[in-house]
Short mmCIF file of C-alpha atoms in Angstrom, two decimals:
data_model
loop_
_atom_site.label_atom_id
_atom_site.label_comp_id
_atom_site.label_asym_id
_atom_site.label_seq_id
_atom_site.Cartn_x
_atom_site.Cartn_y
_atom_site.Cartn_z
CA MET A 224 11.95 -40.43 -50.50
CA GLY A 225 13.27 -37.71 -48.67
CA ALA A 226 11.08 -35.46 -47.52
CA ARG A 227 12.05 -32.26 -48.44
CA ASP A 228 10.17 -28.73 -47.87
CA ALA A 229 9.84 -26.53 -50.22
CA ALA A 230 8.17 -23.11 -50.42
CA ALA A 231 6.47 -21.15 -53.11
CA GLY A 232 9.06 -20.35 -55.98
CA GLY A 233 10.01 -20.87 -59.47
CA VAL A 234 11.04 -24.31 -60.67
CA ASP A 235 12.81 -25.39 -63.86
CA GLY A 236 10.81 -24.85 -66.46
CA GLY A 237 12.96 -27.45 -69.08
CA LEU A 238 12.22 -30.46 -66.21
CA ALA A 239 8.79 -32.72 -65.85
CA GLY A 240 8.78 -35.53 -64.15
CA ALA A 241 6.10 -38.32 -62.56
CA TRP A 242 6.10 -39.92 -59.45
CA LEU A 243 3.92 -43.31 -58.88
CA ILE A 244 3.21 -43.32 -55.30
CA ASP A 245 1.92 -46.61 -53.46
CA ASP A 246 1.37 -45.99 -50.03
CA HIS A 247 -1.43 -49.32 -49.08
CA ASP A 248 -1.93 -49.05 -46.08
CA ALA A 249 -3.69 -52.34 -44.75
CA GLY A 250 -5.22 -50.52 -41.76
CA GLY A 251 -6.66 -48.91 -43.55
CA GLN A 252 -8.79 -51.13 -46.25
CA ASP A 253 -12.30 -50.85 -45.88
CA GLY A 254 -13.58 -53.76 -48.22
CA ALA A 255 -12.39 -55.17 -51.29
CA GLY A 256 -12.76 -52.18 -53.63
CA GLY A 257 -9.78 -50.12 -51.89
CA ARG A 258 -9.07 -47.72 -49.57
CA SER A 259 -10.80 -44.52 -47.99
CA ARG A 260 -8.59 -42.17 -48.05
CA SER A 261 -9.34 -38.32 -45.71
CA SER A 262 -7.32 -35.43 -45.80
CA ARG A 263 -7.34 -32.35 -43.81
CA GLY A 264 -9.21 -29.59 -45.61
CA ARG A 265 -11.06 -32.69 -47.89
CA GLY A 266 -14.69 -34.78 -47.78
CA GLY A 267 -14.06 -38.08 -46.30
CA ALA A 268 -13.91 -38.99 -50.74
CA PRO A 269 -10.24 -39.38 -52.20
CA VAL A 270 -9.55 -36.69 -54.66
CA ALA A 271 -7.04 -36.49 -57.23
CA GLU A 272 -5.50 -32.72 -57.69
CA VAL A 273 -3.43 -31.16 -59.68
CA LEU A 274 -0.64 -28.90 -59.20
CA LEU A 275 -0.26 -25.51 -61.26
CA GLY A 276 2.94 -23.45 -61.48
CA GLN A 277 2.60 -19.52 -62.92
CA GLY A 278 5.51 -17.97 -62.37
CA ALA A 279 6.31 -17.76 -58.73
CA SER A 280 2.59 -18.57 -57.48
CA LEU A 281 1.12 -21.80 -57.09
CA ARG A 282 -2.80 -22.77 -57.45
CA LEU A 283 -4.40 -25.83 -56.40
CA ARG A 284 -7.56 -27.08 -58.35
CA ASP A 285 -9.29 -30.34 -58.12
CA VAL A 286 -9.60 -31.97 -61.74
CA ALA A 287 -11.30 -35.83 -60.29
CA ARG A 288 -12.81 -36.85 -57.27
CA GLU A 289 -15.42 -39.92 -56.20
CA ASP A 290 -18.25 -39.57 -54.30
CA GLN A 291 -18.88 -42.72 -53.01
CA ALA A 292 -15.87 -42.79 -50.08
CA GLY A 293 -13.87 -46.68 -49.45
CA ALA A 294 -15.24 -47.25 -53.18
CA GLY A 295 -12.28 -47.62 -55.72
CA ARG A 296 -11.90 -44.71 -58.27
CA ALA A 297 -10.86 -44.36 -61.74
CA VAL A 298 -8.24 -40.92 -62.04
CA ALA A 299 -5.81 -40.97 -64.42
CA GLY A 300 -8.29 -42.56 -67.15
CA GLY A 301 -8.23 -46.02 -65.45
CA VAL A 302 -5.63 -46.21 -62.50
CA GLU A 303 -7.80 -47.99 -60.13
CA GLY A 304 -7.57 -46.10 -56.27
CA GLY A 305 -4.38 -43.52 -56.96
CA ASP A 306 -4.57 -40.07 -56.95
CA VAL A 307 -3.15 -38.11 -60.22
CA LEU A 308 -0.54 -35.42 -59.14
CA ALA A 309 0.78 -32.71 -61.43
CA ARG A 310 3.07 -29.60 -61.20
CA ASP A 311 2.86 -27.81 -65.02
CA GLY A 312 6.20 -26.07 -64.47
CA ARG A 313 7.24 -25.06 -67.99
CA GLN A 314 5.95 -21.05 -67.42
CA ALA A 315 8.84 -20.76 -64.37
CA GLY A 316 11.82 -19.27 -65.78
CA HIS A 317 14.36 -22.29 -67.45
CA ARG A 318 17.46 -22.50 -66.34
CA ALA A 319 20.94 -23.99 -68.33
CA GLY A 320 20.86 -27.17 -68.78
CA GLY A 321 18.61 -30.41 -70.71
CA ARG A 322 15.30 -30.86 -70.62
CA ARG A 323 14.68 -33.79 -68.39
CA ALA A 324 11.94 -36.05 -66.97
CA ILE A 325 10.75 -38.58 -64.18
CA GLY A 326 9.29 -41.46 -64.18
CA GLY A 327 9.47 -43.59 -61.10
CA ILE A 328 8.28 -45.14 -57.69
CA ALA A 329 9.19 -42.48 -55.17
CA VAL A 330 12.16 -39.84 -56.02
CA ASP A 331 13.74 -37.24 -55.12
CA HIS A 332 16.49 -36.38 -57.35
CA ALA A 333 17.43 -32.99 -57.77
CA GLY A 334 17.33 -30.76 -61.28
CA SER A 335 15.19 -33.71 -62.47
CA SER A 336 11.87 -34.75 -63.45
CA GLN A 337 10.70 -37.62 -61.31
CA ALA A 338 8.46 -40.30 -60.83
CA GLY A 339 8.15 -42.01 -57.94
CA HIS A 340 6.05 -45.18 -56.49
CA ARG A 341 5.66 -45.75 -52.93
CA THR A 342 3.91 -48.84 -51.24
CA ARG A 343 3.06 -48.56 -47.06
CA ARG A 344 4.43 -50.63 -44.88
CA ARG A 345 2.23 -51.46 -41.78
CA GLN A 346 2.62 -55.07 -41.54
CA GLY A 347 2.57 -57.11 -38.03
CA ASP A 348 5.87 -59.03 -38.33
CA ALA A 349 8.04 -55.59 -38.69
CA GLN A 350 11.24 -57.69 -39.47
CA ALA A 351 9.71 -59.49 -41.96
CA VAL A 352 8.09 -56.44 -43.37
CA GLN A 353 11.30 -54.17 -43.22
CA ARG A 354 13.68 -56.81 -44.92
CA LEU A 355 11.26 -57.68 -47.58
CA VAL A 356 11.07 -53.86 -48.43
CA ALA A 357 14.78 -52.94 -47.92
CA LEU A 358 15.17 -56.37 -50.65
CA ALA A 359 12.73 -56.00 -53.14
CA VAL A 360 13.11 -52.16 -54.22
CA GLN A 361 16.26 -52.78 -55.42
CA LEU A 362 15.35 -56.55 -57.58
CA PHE A 363 12.61 -54.65 -60.04
CA LEU A 364 14.05 -56.72 -63.06
CA GLY A 365 10.87 -55.87 -66.20
CA GLU A 366 9.30 -59.06 -67.54
CA GLY A 367 11.97 -61.08 -69.73
CA ARG A 368 14.43 -58.80 -68.87
CA VAL A 369 18.15 -58.98 -66.80
CA ALA A 370 19.90 -56.50 -64.84
CA ASP A 371 22.28 -56.12 -67.79
CA GLN A 372 19.83 -55.59 -70.55
CA ILE A 373 17.83 -53.00 -68.41
CA ALA A 374 21.35 -51.31 -67.73
CA THR A 375 21.69 -51.06 -71.43
CA GLU A 376 17.90 -49.12 -72.22
CA ILE A 377 18.45 -47.09 -69.63
CA GLU A 378 21.64 -46.02 -70.61
CA GLN A 379 20.28 -46.06 -73.93
CA LEU A 380 17.45 -43.68 -72.80
CA GLY A 381 20.08 -41.66 -70.99
CA ALA A 382 18.06 -42.42 -68.07
CA SER A 383 18.98 -43.13 -64.36
CA VAL A 384 16.59 -45.67 -62.48
CA GLY A 385 17.20 -46.31 -58.61
CA ALA A 386 15.04 -47.94 -55.50
CA GLY A 387 14.63 -46.97 -52.21
CA ALA A 388 13.01 -47.22 -48.76
CA GLY A 389 11.34 -45.32 -46.02
CA ALA A 390 9.60 -46.05 -42.71
CA ASP A 391 5.96 -46.35 -44.08
CA PHE A 392 7.35 -46.81 -48.15
CA THR A 393 8.81 -48.05 -50.52
CA ASN A 394 9.52 -46.22 -53.94
CA VAL A 395 11.16 -46.41 -57.62
CA TYR A 396 12.37 -43.87 -59.49
CA ALA A 397 13.76 -43.29 -62.97
CA ASN A 398 15.16 -39.86 -64.70
CA ALA A 399 15.41 -39.16 -68.00
CA PRO A 400 15.34 -36.32 -70.69
CA ALA A 401 11.63 -34.91 -71.58
CA ASN A 402 11.98 -36.13 -74.96
CA VAL A 403 12.14 -39.81 -74.23
CA PHE A 404 10.10 -39.15 -71.12
CA PRO A 405 7.44 -41.73 -72.25
CA GLN A 406 9.87 -44.28 -72.56
CA THR A 407 10.78 -43.97 -69.53
CA VAL A 408 8.05 -43.97 -68.11
CA ALA A 409 6.99 -47.45 -70.39
CA LEU A 410 10.02 -48.54 -68.81
CA MET A 411 9.10 -47.59 -64.96
CA ALA A 412 6.35 -49.12 -65.28
CA ASP A 413 7.45 -53.24 -66.32
CA LEU A 414 9.49 -52.48 -63.53
CA VAL A 415 6.96 -52.14 -61.25
CA ARG A 416 4.66 -54.12 -62.87
CA ASN A 417 6.46 -57.53 -63.90
CA PRO A 418 9.52 -58.02 -61.73
CA THR A 419 11.55 -61.16 -62.21
CA PHE A 420 13.71 -61.31 -58.79
CA ALA A 421 15.92 -62.58 -60.77
CA GLN A 422 18.25 -64.87 -57.76
CA GLU A 423 21.24 -63.48 -58.97
CA GLU A 424 20.61 -60.55 -58.64
CA LEU A 425 19.28 -60.80 -55.09
CA GLU A 426 21.92 -62.93 -53.87
CA ARG A 427 24.33 -60.03 -55.30
CA GLN A 428 22.20 -57.17 -53.29
CA ARG A 429 22.27 -59.40 -50.74
CA ASP A 430 25.88 -59.11 -50.60
CA GLN A 431 26.28 -55.28 -51.03
CA THR A 432 23.20 -54.81 -48.64
CA LEU A 433 25.75 -57.05 -46.17
CA ASP A 434 28.33 -54.69 -46.58
CA GLY A 435 27.09 -52.53 -45.79
CA LEU A 436 25.65 -52.93 -42.56
CA ARG A 437 29.13 -54.69 -41.77
CA VAL A 438 30.70 -51.00 -42.32
CA ALA A 439 27.64 -49.67 -40.34
CA LEU A 440 28.29 -51.58 -37.68
CA SER A 441 31.92 -50.37 -37.25
CA SER A 442 30.58 -47.12 -36.79
CA PRO A 443 29.57 -44.99 -33.36
CA GLY A 444 26.91 -43.24 -34.81
CA SER A 445 25.25 -45.52 -36.94
CA VAL A 446 24.86 -48.51 -34.21
CA ALA A 447 23.62 -45.62 -32.18
CA GLY A 448 20.65 -44.58 -34.89
CA LEU A 449 20.10 -48.36 -35.52
CA ALA A 450 20.07 -48.80 -31.25
CA ALA A 451 17.73 -45.72 -31.13
CA ALA A 452 14.98 -47.31 -33.02
CA ARG A 453 14.49 -50.34 -30.89
CA VAL A 454 14.91 -48.61 -28.12
CA VAL A 455 11.64 -46.08 -28.81
CA TYR A 456 9.73 -49.22 -30.69
CA GLY A 457 10.43 -51.88 -29.43
CA ASP A 458 9.68 -55.34 -31.34
CA ALA A 459 7.63 -52.83 -33.72
CA ALA A 460 7.51 -52.58 -37.52
CA TYR A 461 9.64 -48.11 -37.26
CA GLY A 462 12.12 -50.71 -34.56
CA ALA A 463 13.36 -52.36 -37.14
CA PRO A 464 16.35 -51.50 -39.52
CA ALA A 465 14.83 -50.95 -42.74
CA SER A 466 18.24 -51.85 -44.36
CA GLY A 467 17.69 -55.75 -42.59
CA THR A 468 20.31 -57.28 -40.17
CA VAL A 469 23.20 -59.61 -40.45
CA THR A 470 21.19 -61.69 -39.19
CA SER A 471 17.96 -60.95 -40.72
CA LEU A 472 19.12 -60.51 -44.27
CA PRO A 473 20.25 -64.10 -45.28
CA THR A 474 17.38 -65.75 -44.91
CA ILE A 475 15.60 -64.21 -47.31
CA THR A 476 14.58 -65.78 -50.80
CA ARG A 477 13.30 -65.21 -53.99
CA ASP A 478 9.49 -66.69 -53.01
CA ASP A 479 9.41 -64.46 -49.55
CA ILE A 480 9.91 -60.38 -52.03
CA ALA A 481 7.78 -62.35 -54.89
CA ALA A 482 4.97 -62.64 -51.97
CA PHE A 483 5.79 -58.95 -50.69
CA HIS A 484 5.46 -57.23 -54.15
CA ALA A 485 2.38 -59.31 -54.83
CA ALA A 486 0.32 -58.61 -51.99
CA ARG A 487 1.72 -55.17 -52.35
CA TYR A 488 1.92 -53.44 -54.82
CA SER A 489 -0.74 -52.23 -56.54
CA PRO A 490 -3.17 -49.15 -57.42
CA SER A 491 -5.87 -49.27 -54.44
CA GLY A 492 -3.30 -46.69 -52.77
CA ALA A 493 -1.24 -44.95 -55.85
CA SER A 494 -0.85 -41.76 -56.74
CA LEU A 495 1.06 -40.65 -59.94
CA VAL A 496 2.61 -37.30 -59.10
CA PHE A 497 3.86 -35.53 -62.33
CA SER A 498 6.79 -33.11 -61.48
CA GLY A 499 8.11 -30.20 -64.07
CA ASP A 500 7.22 -29.93 -67.90
CA ILE A 501 4.47 -31.65 -68.31
CA THR A 502 1.09 -30.60 -68.99
CA GLU A 503 -2.20 -32.11 -66.95
CA ALA A 504 -3.00 -33.69 -69.88
CA GLN A 505 -0.12 -35.34 -70.30
CA ALA A 506 0.58 -36.05 -67.41
CA ARG A 507 -3.76 -38.42 -67.69
CA ALA A 508 -2.42 -40.24 -70.96
CA LEU A 509 0.73 -41.49 -69.87
CA ALA A 510 -1.49 -42.97 -66.84
CA GLN A 511 -3.59 -44.20 -68.67
CA GLN A 512 -1.34 -45.89 -71.74
CA TYR A 513 1.12 -47.46 -69.16
CA PHE A 514 -1.25 -48.01 -65.84
CA GLY A 515 -4.63 -47.82 -67.29
CA ASP A 516 -5.28 -51.69 -66.78
CA TRP A 517 -3.32 -52.08 -63.66
CA ARG A 518 -5.91 -53.96 -61.31
CA ALA A 519 -5.73 -53.72 -57.61
CA ALA A 520 -4.98 -56.72 -55.23
CA ALA A 521 -7.04 -58.30 -52.81
CA PRO A 522 -6.87 -55.79 -49.49
CA THR A 523 -4.09 -57.22 -46.91
CA ALA A 524 -5.25 -58.30 -43.33
CA ARG A 525 -5.09 -55.56 -40.57
CA THR A 526 -2.00 -55.58 -38.58
CA ALA A 527 -0.47 -54.46 -36.10
CA PRO A 528 -0.20 -50.82 -35.43
CA ALA A 529 4.29 -49.76 -37.41
CA ALA A 530 4.76 -47.98 -33.64
CA GLY A 531 3.58 -49.99 -31.29
CA ALA A 532 2.54 -48.88 -27.82
CA VAL A 533 4.71 -46.42 -25.58
CA LEU A 534 7.87 -47.98 -24.14
CA PRO A 535 9.29 -47.47 -20.63
CA THR A 536 12.53 -45.32 -21.19
CA ARG A 537 16.09 -47.01 -20.93
CA VAL A 538 19.73 -45.87 -20.34
CA VAL A 539 22.22 -48.37 -23.06
CA VAL A 540 25.71 -48.31 -23.71
CA ILE A 541 27.08 -50.70 -26.26
CA ASP A 542 30.60 -50.78 -25.66
CA GLN A 543 33.01 -51.00 -28.39
CA PRO A 544 36.38 -51.45 -26.83
CA GLY A 545 39.35 -48.98 -28.32
CA ALA A 546 36.71 -46.86 -29.73
CA GLY A 547 37.65 -43.43 -30.58
CA GLN A 548 34.82 -41.60 -29.93
CA ALA A 549 31.93 -42.35 -27.98
CA ALA A 550 28.16 -41.44 -30.35
CA VAL A 551 25.86 -40.08 -27.89
CA TYR A 552 21.52 -40.15 -28.72
CA ALA A 553 19.16 -39.18 -26.79
CA ALA A 554 15.76 -40.32 -28.43
CA GLY A 555 11.57 -40.64 -27.95
CA ARG A 556 7.94 -40.79 -29.17
CA SER A 557 7.47 -37.55 -31.44
CA VAL A 558 4.10 -36.46 -33.30
CA ALA A 559 2.85 -38.72 -36.62
CA ARG A 560 3.54 -36.48 -39.75
CA ALA A 561 -0.44 -34.82 -39.82
CA ASP A 562 -0.48 -34.63 -36.47
CA ASP A 563 -1.37 -30.39 -35.86
CA ALA A 564 2.06 -29.99 -33.63
CA TYR A 565 3.61 -30.43 -36.88
CA PHE A 566 4.48 -27.29 -37.26
CA PRO A 567 5.45 -26.05 -33.51
CA LEU A 568 7.54 -28.73 -33.27
CA SER A 569 9.22 -28.36 -36.30
CA VAL A 570 9.76 -24.82 -35.20
CA ALA A 571 10.66 -25.90 -31.48
CA ASN A 572 13.47 -28.49 -33.36
CA ALA A 573 14.85 -25.91 -35.16
CA VAL A 574 15.46 -24.00 -31.88
CA LEU A 575 16.99 -26.87 -30.45
CA GLY A 576 18.89 -28.21 -32.98
CA GLY A 577 18.57 -27.25 -36.38
CA GLY A 578 21.23 -26.15 -37.48
CA TYR A 579 24.49 -24.61 -36.49
CA GLY A 580 23.34 -21.58 -34.11
CA SER A 581 21.03 -23.89 -32.32
CA ARG A 582 20.97 -24.46 -28.95
CA LEU A 583 22.73 -27.76 -28.90
CA ASN A 584 25.43 -26.95 -31.05
CA GLN A 585 25.60 -23.59 -29.06
CA GLU A 586 26.32 -25.59 -26.17
CA ILE A 587 27.84 -28.91 -27.38
CA ARG A 588 30.63 -27.33 -29.98
CA VAL A 589 31.08 -23.74 -29.78
CA LYS A 590 30.64 -22.90 -26.20
CA ARG A 591 32.90 -26.39 -24.93
CA GLY A 592 34.22 -27.91 -28.41
CA LEU A 593 32.67 -30.77 -27.25
CA SER A 594 31.95 -31.70 -30.27
CA TYR A 595 31.98 -30.90 -34.21
CA GLY A 596 28.44 -30.75 -34.53
CA ALA A 597 25.27 -31.23 -32.62
CA GLY A 598 21.94 -31.55 -33.61
CA SER A 599 18.18 -33.12 -33.57
CA GLY A 600 15.29 -34.14 -36.41
CA LEU A 601 11.92 -35.27 -36.29
CA GLY A 602 11.41 -38.67 -38.09
CA LEU A 603 8.39 -38.38 -39.44
CA ARG A 604 6.13 -41.45 -39.90
CA LEU A 605 2.50 -42.28 -40.08
CA GLU A 606 2.02 -43.32 -37.58
CA GLN A 607 4.42 -41.94 -33.53
CA GLY A 608 7.34 -40.37 -34.88
CA VAL A 609 10.60 -40.09 -33.69
CA PHE A 610 12.60 -37.15 -32.52
CA THR A 611 16.37 -37.62 -31.59
CA ALA A 612 19.30 -35.78 -30.56
CA GLN A 613 22.71 -36.92 -31.37
CA ALA A 614 26.17 -36.18 -31.00
CA GLN A 615 29.96 -37.33 -31.31
CA THR A 616 32.25 -36.84 -28.48
CA ARG A 617 35.78 -38.20 -26.90
CA ASN A 618 34.65 -40.74 -24.86
CA ASP A 619 35.66 -39.30 -21.26
CA ALA A 620 32.55 -36.44 -22.38
CA ALA A 621 30.16 -39.02 -23.19
CA VAL A 622 28.44 -38.11 -20.08
CA GLU A 623 29.06 -34.19 -20.28
CA VAL A 624 27.17 -34.67 -23.71
CA SER A 625 24.31 -37.12 -22.79
CA ASP A 626 23.77 -34.18 -18.87
CA LEU A 627 23.59 -30.95 -21.64
CA MET A 628 20.91 -32.84 -24.34
CA LEU A 629 19.15 -33.73 -22.27
CA ALA A 630 18.87 -29.97 -20.18
CA GLU A 631 18.50 -28.46 -23.34
CA ILE A 632 14.98 -29.98 -24.37
CA ALA A 633 13.83 -29.91 -19.97
CA LYS A 634 14.75 -26.12 -21.48
CA LEU A 635 12.67 -26.06 -24.32
CA GLY A 636 9.41 -27.01 -22.88
CA ALA A 637 10.33 -24.77 -19.64
CA THR A 638 10.74 -21.95 -20.81
CA GLN A 639 9.41 -19.98 -24.28
CA PRO A 640 12.35 -18.41 -26.63
CA THR A 641 13.17 -15.29 -27.71
CA PRO A 642 11.04 -13.55 -29.88
CA GLU A 643 15.32 -13.24 -31.81
CA GLU A 644 15.59 -16.08 -31.38
CA LEU A 645 12.15 -17.38 -32.39
CA GLY A 646 12.64 -15.47 -35.83
CA THR A 647 15.92 -16.64 -36.54
CA ARG A 648 15.26 -20.34 -36.64
CA GLN A 649 11.95 -19.61 -37.97
CA ALA A 650 13.99 -18.32 -41.52
CA VAL A 651 16.36 -20.94 -41.61
CA LEU A 652 12.98 -23.16 -41.88
CA THR A 653 11.41 -20.88 -44.35
CA GLY A 654 14.24 -20.41 -46.12
CA GLY A 655 15.57 -23.99 -46.77
CA PHE A 656 12.13 -24.77 -48.42
CA GLY A 657 12.11 -22.24 -50.71
CA SER A 658 15.12 -22.96 -51.97
CA SER A 659 13.86 -26.69 -52.49
CA LEU A 660 10.82 -25.52 -54.30
CA GLU A 661 13.18 -23.90 -56.54
CA THR A 662 13.80 -27.61 -58.47
CA VAL A 663 11.06 -29.74 -60.22
CA ASP A 664 12.19 -32.36 -57.71
CA GLY A 665 12.30 -30.35 -54.77
CA LEU A 666 8.43 -29.51 -55.23
CA GLY A 667 7.36 -33.24 -56.72
CA SER A 668 8.98 -34.41 -52.93
CA ARG A 669 6.94 -32.80 -51.55
CA VAL A 670 3.88 -32.84 -53.20
CA ALA A 671 4.71 -36.35 -52.96
CA ASN A 672 5.30 -36.59 -49.38
CA LEU A 673 1.72 -34.76 -48.59
CA ALA A 674 -0.29 -37.34 -50.36
CA LEU A 675 1.42 -39.82 -48.58
CA TYR A 676 0.43 -38.58 -45.42
CA ASP A 677 -3.07 -37.96 -46.28
CA LEU A 678 -2.50 -34.42 -46.80
CA PRO A 679 -4.13 -30.87 -48.96
CA LEU A 680 -2.25 -30.05 -51.46
CA SER A 681 -2.59 -26.49 -49.78
CA ASP A 682 0.43 -26.93 -47.54
CA LEU A 683 1.97 -26.22 -49.74
CA ALA A 684 1.02 -22.88 -50.14
CA THR A 685 0.59 -22.32 -46.76
CA PHE A 686 3.59 -23.84 -45.50
CA VAL A 687 6.04 -20.34 -44.49
CA SER A 688 3.03 -18.67 -43.52
CA SER A 689 1.91 -21.50 -40.91
CA VAL A 690 6.03 -21.59 -39.64
CA GLU A 691 5.77 -17.68 -38.83
CA ALA A 692 3.01 -18.24 -37.49
CA VAL A 693 4.07 -20.33 -34.74
CA THR A 694 4.83 -17.99 -31.21
CA PRO A 695 7.32 -18.42 -28.75
CA ALA A 696 4.02 -19.53 -26.62
CA ASP A 697 3.32 -22.57 -28.94
CA VAL A 698 7.26 -23.86 -29.34
CA GLN A 699 6.84 -24.06 -25.17
CA ALA A 700 3.81 -25.99 -25.24
CA ALA A 701 4.66 -27.77 -27.94
CA ALA A 702 8.36 -29.28 -26.91
CA ALA A 703 6.23 -29.99 -23.10
CA ARG A 704 3.63 -31.68 -24.47
CA ALA A 705 5.82 -34.08 -27.06
CA LEU A 706 9.46 -33.80 -26.40
CA PRO A 707 9.61 -33.97 -22.26
CA ALA A 708 12.98 -34.90 -20.82
CA ASP A 709 11.33 -36.99 -18.89
CA ARG A 710 10.43 -39.78 -21.27
CA MET A 711 14.01 -39.93 -23.44
CA SER A 712 16.06 -43.10 -23.39
CA LEU A 713 19.67 -42.49 -24.01
CA VAL A 714 21.89 -44.90 -26.06
CA ILE A 715 25.65 -43.77 -26.13
CA VAL A 716 28.46 -46.00 -28.13
CA GLY A 717 31.86 -45.76 -27.35
CA ASP A 718 34.36 -47.51 -25.51
CA ALA A 719 32.62 -48.31 -22.05
CA SER A 720 35.59 -48.13 -19.67
CA ILE A 721 36.25 -44.86 -19.67
CA PHE A 722 32.80 -43.33 -18.73
CA ILE A 723 30.97 -46.06 -17.22
CA ASP A 724 31.17 -45.10 -14.09
CA ALA A 725 30.04 -41.35 -14.41
CA LEU A 726 27.16 -42.53 -15.92
CA ARG A 727 26.00 -45.01 -13.63
CA ALA A 728 26.12 -42.88 -10.70
CA LYS A 729 23.38 -41.09 -12.67
CA HIS A 730 21.56 -43.66 -14.52
CA PRO A 731 22.35 -46.75 -11.57
CA ASN A 732 19.74 -48.09 -14.35
CA VAL A 733 21.95 -48.30 -17.56
CA GLU A 734 22.01 -51.65 -19.65
CA VAL A 735 25.98 -52.54 -20.90
CA ILE A 736 25.23 -54.41 -24.15
CA PRO A 737 28.98 -55.78 -25.71
CA LEU A 738 28.88 -54.29 -28.94
CA THR A 739 29.73 -58.03 -30.42
CA ALA A 740 26.30 -59.33 -28.62
CA LEU A 741 24.33 -57.03 -30.02
CA ASN A 742 20.86 -57.94 -31.63
CA LEU A 743 19.71 -55.53 -33.94
CA ASP A 744 16.15 -58.07 -35.13
CA SER A 745 15.31 -57.87 -30.79
CA ALA A 746 14.52 -54.84 -28.87
CA ALA A 747 15.91 -56.25 -26.18
CA LEU A 748 18.84 -55.33 -28.39
CA LYS A 749 20.95 -58.09 -26.94
#
């Protein structure tokens, strides 16, 4: 599910949605009863919160609390171990268009109500987890149904259903008109709780995924992104492609996927987020009706951290003879989403590579014409996230672009931005935040992500002030601490014959790996 930020503002009053988020953390289980989750601003006990809208303002209130930290709790009329979060958007201004609602498992559908269900993935066998998640969420077919029957039911409801996987979750979602929202939630519940994982569907999804991967592996930018994750995280879970690899995907069986579902899909860490034209009472009634008798599975064993140990930096060239352009990535560890440095780093990233006016784009594109666009991003995670700066350029300019990237990253931690530069980039962040809250799904996505990362819902109301409170000194300090240039690895994918000598003169430790020998199942990449 996308983690789109949103600001306090109006929402589409005619929309409603629900997101069921199942963020199981094997490493955080405490006894058989469930997982104790602790959020900033909340005690050790799990809390179910409801977010209600009043025009352009937001207010928060608790609707359920269990004072037994670590014990499974009943919320929404019986969903064990889960949070219920409702967003009532009916008091906000209505927009043109039909009233819609969403039910599902982790969602991000613009202009619609949504429901999403996520499963947190933190197993030691990184490759297996990533492969299983990526395929399993595509194969949720309700009990006694086949794909064509599901498609017919969805079409008759005027709904849509989909699935996806992220670094810390899997998701299934549904989007439907508000007048058939209960039926949509019922369908969602059946897909989540009673999947058949038909063999023919597994084979079809596997073939489609493999086709997509083969296309991606012909693109320097896609290859660089996949390789950068391995360079930063190695064999840890975060390093493995969520889509699997051309080698690993054919090894997955139906039994593998069914076992993953049985072990990971239960309400012991679930949050159900309703967004849009729906009241708290309606949300709780739907949760009770369709998920109230859902019982938690036995806790899974503790496993290795998903981020793994911090690894030495590397300079990796993946040689793609004849490639028309080179993709250049600088990548390194960042911080977890819940880290106190999140807001200063978000602003620092906006200064460095967030949009047309950012430093990277100005230096690489505007001043030198070396790329159609350069930027940077923070990949948010439950554990240490990933920072990347990236650009595509001519092969003969790859070394120059990599030098510029590292120089700008170093500058970010060495000097403070001017107040004018800082204010401009802060406005970009707060403006995007505000526009995303203008839709029900944007707000619901925000709430769902706060639930996933164990953060208080009050972060929604304080986002703008938190961004605006960041000072030039905060940006420099956060960048120096979390994004030092000497901890950045380089990954360049392109025609190495054109730039390898110049690169080796600057980086004698460079590793050259032919694209034909690239192994994304291995931390060594070969």
